[in-house]
C-alpha positions as CSV (number, residue, x, y, z in Angstrom):
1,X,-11.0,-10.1,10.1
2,X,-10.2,-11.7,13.6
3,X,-11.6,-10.7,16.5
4,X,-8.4,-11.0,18.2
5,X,-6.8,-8.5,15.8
6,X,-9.2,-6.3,16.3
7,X,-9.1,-6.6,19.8
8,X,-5.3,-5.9,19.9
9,X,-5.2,-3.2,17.3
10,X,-7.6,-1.5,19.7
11,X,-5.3,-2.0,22.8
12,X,-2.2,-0.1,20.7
13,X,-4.6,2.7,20.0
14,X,-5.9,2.8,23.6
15,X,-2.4,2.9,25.2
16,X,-1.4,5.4,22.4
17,X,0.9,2.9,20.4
18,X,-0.3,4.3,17.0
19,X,3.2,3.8,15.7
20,X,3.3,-0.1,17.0
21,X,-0.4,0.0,15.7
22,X,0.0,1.0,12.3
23,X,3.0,-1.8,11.8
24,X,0.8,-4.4,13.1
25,X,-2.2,-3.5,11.1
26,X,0.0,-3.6,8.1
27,X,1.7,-7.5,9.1
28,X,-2.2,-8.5,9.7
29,X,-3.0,-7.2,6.0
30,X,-5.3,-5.0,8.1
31,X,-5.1,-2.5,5.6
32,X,-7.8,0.2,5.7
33,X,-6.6,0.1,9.7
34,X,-2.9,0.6,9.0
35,X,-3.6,3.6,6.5
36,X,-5.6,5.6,8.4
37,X,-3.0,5.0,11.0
38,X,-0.4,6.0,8.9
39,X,-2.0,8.5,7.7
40,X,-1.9,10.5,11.7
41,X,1.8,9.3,11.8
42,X,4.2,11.3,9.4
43,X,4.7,10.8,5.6
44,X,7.2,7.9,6.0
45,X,4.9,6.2,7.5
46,X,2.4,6.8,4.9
47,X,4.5,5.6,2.3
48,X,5.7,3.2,3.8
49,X,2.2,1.3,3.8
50,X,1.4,2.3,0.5
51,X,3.9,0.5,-0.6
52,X,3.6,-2.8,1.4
53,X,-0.1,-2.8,0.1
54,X,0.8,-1.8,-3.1
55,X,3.2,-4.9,-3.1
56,X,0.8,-7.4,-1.0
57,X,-2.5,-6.3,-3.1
58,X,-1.1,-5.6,-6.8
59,X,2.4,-7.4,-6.7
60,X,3.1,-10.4,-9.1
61,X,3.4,-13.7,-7.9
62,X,6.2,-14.4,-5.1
63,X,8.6,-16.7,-5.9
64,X,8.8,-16.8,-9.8
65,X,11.8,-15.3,-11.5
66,X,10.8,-14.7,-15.1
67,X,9.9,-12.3,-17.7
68,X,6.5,-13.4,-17.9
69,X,6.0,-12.6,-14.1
70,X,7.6,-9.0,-14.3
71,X,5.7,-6.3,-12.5
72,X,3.4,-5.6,-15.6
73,X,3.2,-9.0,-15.9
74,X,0.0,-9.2,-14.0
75,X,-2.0,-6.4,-15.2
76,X,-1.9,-4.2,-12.5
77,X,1.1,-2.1,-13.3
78,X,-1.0,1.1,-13.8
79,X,-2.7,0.8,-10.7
80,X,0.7,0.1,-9.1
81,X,1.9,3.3,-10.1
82,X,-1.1,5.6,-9.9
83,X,-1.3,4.5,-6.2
84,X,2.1,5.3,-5.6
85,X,1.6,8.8,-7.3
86,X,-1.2,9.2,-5.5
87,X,0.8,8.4,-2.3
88,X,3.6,10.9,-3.3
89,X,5.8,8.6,-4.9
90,X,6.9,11.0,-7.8
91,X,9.5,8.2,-8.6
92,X,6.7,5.8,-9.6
93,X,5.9,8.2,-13.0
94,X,9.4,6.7,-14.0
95,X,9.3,3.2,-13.3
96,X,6.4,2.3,-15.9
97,X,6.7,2.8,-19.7
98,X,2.5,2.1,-19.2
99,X,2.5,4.8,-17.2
100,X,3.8,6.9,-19.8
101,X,1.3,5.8,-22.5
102,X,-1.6,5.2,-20.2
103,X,-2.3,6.8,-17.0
104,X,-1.0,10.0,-17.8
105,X,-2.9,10.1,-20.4
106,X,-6.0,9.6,-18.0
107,X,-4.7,12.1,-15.7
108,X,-8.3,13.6,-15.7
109,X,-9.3,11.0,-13.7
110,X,-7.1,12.2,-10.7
111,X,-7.9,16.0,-11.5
């Protein structure tokens, strides 16, 4: 991590930019930063980071358009969609026939 980020992710906080703070976090891939962030903000927020490092950590690869590189393409469909449950995304239990097979099955693991 950059100093420089760092040193400006600091100077959001200080001036009480948490909102501007968060969003920059997230577009540095700062990600432990921008949740706990988000987390203070509101559940929009929240979400909204989940999801960009749900997408920039667990996504397929950019740029491809076929069936091998669908979202379960790369393996990482479950953890896709367990984060996003765990985030509050109720709509991610109906995105993923996986999820149906697999991680609800290990719903212990969440309990």
């Amino acid at each position: 991590m950059k100093t420089a980020s760092l040193d400006r992710l600091q100077e959001l906080l200080i001036r009480g930019e948490r909102r501007l703070a968060y969003q920059f976090a997230s577009d540095e891939k700062m990600w432990a930063h921008a949740l706990l962030i988000a987390r203070s903000l509101d559940k929009a927020a929240w979400k909204e980071v989940v999801s960009e490092f749900i997408q920039a950590e667990l996504g397929v690869l950019a740029g491809v358009d076929s069936p091998i590189n669908a979202p379960s393409a790369n393996k990482r469909e479950s953890l896709r969609v367990a984060y996003g449950l765990i985030a509050g995304d109720s709509a991610a239990a109906g995105k993923s026939k996986y999820l149906r097979s697999t991680v609800i099955d290990s719903a212990t693991l969440f309990a």
